[in-house]
């Protein structure tokens, strides 16, 4: 069991406290929201790892490692993520639960994390040049390497084509052509603006005293705030005028199909839970129609699955096929969607699908990181559902509800990566 409370600290800074005593560690997470914007996405992608490289108090990886060792093997992590039309910068610190130690380390750990975020290593009005150059090279390599995972690449290319005029088409790690113009000074100026203007969430999960955590957070984390922005996403509801067909050619032995569908069902709508079950019946695992009928019975593909992009009301179907089986694969995939529309759903299919989703939701409880990310996402979405209430809504979905949402699902884009 765990208890969750979200506390507004003012200036669009929120603290989410997750009280849970089943772990031997605690997790402190700081999330900053930015709009997905091509003008800044590449700069944003550089910042987390530059902050992690050094602060004014701990100027090198060696000094940081020594400090973390003194905090009983604490760890710090930094990353970038895309949630709908938002780019999320995250900084996390994992520490041992104080009840297993002879001394208190929570306050000292919060001070250290605040130093890394609010007092970065600055020289001559900019970030440390060596660290910036290292991270520019690392980011360039990461962007170039996205092509190595062909399945993921096909999905990202489908998103780029399907959402061409939407923020969601922007790659969260940015663009190689924008890296060269970034230097230590313009990047630091940009970071100061991020601190001032971004909605910020601090999430603390573990076996902790909430009142003490609140006191520490208020006294330790001092963000300079000014003109804090609202993150406004694109409209996700609309009609499809005509299906886009996109083919990319590359030296590949296996073709990759990604089909993008508009569902027109918002995640705040209770029908979203029926959509989750729909996707599971269609392509959510070995129990699904795509797996059983397209992969197993027809041996048409190496893999096939469907997934929902929650914040964009979009569903994707991805598959790896023999290139000359493209037409047959497209035909059979379409037949599975038609079967659901005609209510050709067995009791076994819906039970297995709901159990699969519920098991997945239950697994969130097994990780502090998953709990933190889940409640952060719920908080910024304005959705009050917790794990138990979501599972209850999934349990209540019936076949007629799944058939009902199927009428809103429209094919938008067919992407094919072939030789």
Tab-separated table of N, CA, C and O in Angstrom, residues 140-154 156-157 171 250-252 254 256 303 417:
chain	number	residue	atom	x	y	z
A	140	UNK	N	25.215	13.956	-30.492
A	140	UNK	CA	25.332	13.718	-31.942
A	140	UNK	C	25.345	12.217	-32.236
A	140	UNK	O	24.656	11.737	-33.148
A	141	UNK	N	26.125	11.474	-31.448
A	141	UNK	CA	26.176	10.009	-31.639
A	141	UNK	C	24.813	9.373	-31.390
A	141	UNK	O	24.401	8.458	-32.109
A	142	UNK	N	24.118	9.861	-30.376
A	142	UNK	CA	22.799	9.298	-30.050
A	142	UNK	C	21.812	9.543	-31.188
A	142	UNK	O	21.037	8.645	-31.561
A	143	UNK	N	21.816	10.752	-31.730
A	143	UNK	CA	20.885	11.071	-32.824
A	143	UNK	C	21.208	10.222	-34.057
A	143	UNK	O	20.307	9.673	-34.702
A	144	UNK	N	22.513	10.082	-34.362
A	144	UNK	CA	22.902	9.263	-35.528
A	144	UNK	C	22.509	7.802	-35.327
A	144	UNK	O	22.148	7.109	-36.276
A	145	UNK	N	22.579	7.334	-34.092
A	145	UNK	CA	22.376	5.904	-33.837
A	145	UNK	C	20.901	5.506	-33.823
A	145	UNK	O	20.586	4.323	-33.731
A	146	UNK	N	19.987	6.476	-33.913
A	146	UNK	CA	18.556	6.120	-33.869
A	146	UNK	C	18.189	5.212	-35.038
A	146	UNK	O	17.230	4.463	-34.963
A	147	UNK	N	18.961	5.259	-36.087
A	147	UNK	CA	18.670	4.438	-37.260
A	147	UNK	C	19.034	2.969	-37.036
A	147	UNK	O	18.595	2.083	-37.777
A	148	UNK	N	19.833	2.690	-36.005
A	148	UNK	CA	20.296	1.303	-35.795
A	148	UNK	C	19.183	0.364	-35.358
A	148	UNK	O	19.209	-0.822	-35.664
A	149	UNK	N	18.236	0.882	-34.583
A	149	UNK	CA	17.083	0.073	-34.165
A	149	UNK	C	15.975	0.312	-35.183
A	149	UNK	O	15.215	1.275	-35.087
A	150	UNK	N	15.876	-0.581	-36.155
A	150	UNK	CA	14.970	-0.343	-37.295
A	150	UNK	C	13.496	-0.334	-36.878
A	150	UNK	O	12.697	0.397	-37.456
A	151	UNK	N	13.129	-1.145	-35.884
A	151	UNK	CA	11.730	-1.162	-35.431
A	151	UNK	C	11.356	0.194	-34.826
A	151	UNK	O	10.310	0.769	-35.144
A	152	UNK	N	12.219	0.676	-33.937
A	152	UNK	CA	11.982	1.969	-33.302
A	152	UNK	C	12.026	3.096	-34.337
A	152	UNK	O	11.221	4.024	-34.303
A	153	UNK	N	12.968	2.977	-35.273
A	153	UNK	CA	13.118	4.006	-36.310
A	153	UNK	C	11.847	4.092	-37.156
A	153	UNK	O	11.363	5.189	-37.475
A	154	UNK	N	11.275	2.924	-37.505
A	154	UNK	CA	10.051	2.910	-38.310
A	154	UNK	C	8.901	3.587	-37.561
A	154	UNK	O	8.103	4.324	-38.153
A	156	UNK	N	9.228	5.937	-35.240
A	156	UNK	CA	9.489	7.378	-35.178
A	156	UNK	C	9.255	8.058	-36.528
A	156	UNK	O	8.763	9.180	-36.589
A	157	UNK	N	9.582	7.352	-37.620
A	157	UNK	CA	9.329	7.930	-38.946
A	157	UNK	C	7.824	8.039	-39.215
A	157	UNK	O	7.357	9.010	-39.822
A	171	UNK	N	11.516	15.212	-32.648
A	171	UNK	CA	12.291	14.173	-31.970
A	171	UNK	C	12.818	14.722	-30.643
A	171	UNK	O	13.445	15.780	-30.611
A	250	UNK	N	15.944	1.386	-47.579
A	250	UNK	CA	17.185	1.294	-46.828
A	250	UNK	C	17.729	-0.114	-47.027
A	250	UNK	O	16.978	-1.004	-47.457
A	251	UNK	N	18.981	-0.310	-46.721
A	251	UNK	CA	19.572	-1.642	-46.871
A	251	UNK	C	19.140	-2.525	-45.709
A	251	UNK	O	19.855	-2.682	-44.721
A	252	UNK	N	17.927	-3.092	-45.819
A	252	UNK	CA	17.385	-3.944	-44.751
A	252	UNK	C	16.982	-5.289	-45.334
A	252	UNK	O	16.634	-5.403	-46.509
A	254	UNK	N	14.689	-7.209	-43.561
A	254	UNK	CA	13.340	-7.413	-43.040
A	254	UNK	C	12.564	-6.100	-43.153
A	254	UNK	O	13.072	-5.040	-42.768
A	256	UNK	N	9.698	-3.296	-42.262
A	256	UNK	CA	9.046	-2.821	-41.033
A	256	UNK	C	7.818	-2.004	-41.414
A	256	UNK	O	7.925	-1.008	-42.140
A	303	UNK	N	7.251	-10.159	-35.697
A	303	UNK	CA	6.607	-9.615	-34.492
A	303	UNK	C	5.454	-8.722	-34.951
A	303	UNK	O	5.449	-8.226	-36.083
A	417	UNK	N	9.135	0.542	-44.189
A	417	UNK	CA	10.592	0.603	-44.370
A	417	UNK	C	11.008	-0.681	-45.085
A	417	UNK	O	10.789	-1.784	-44.575
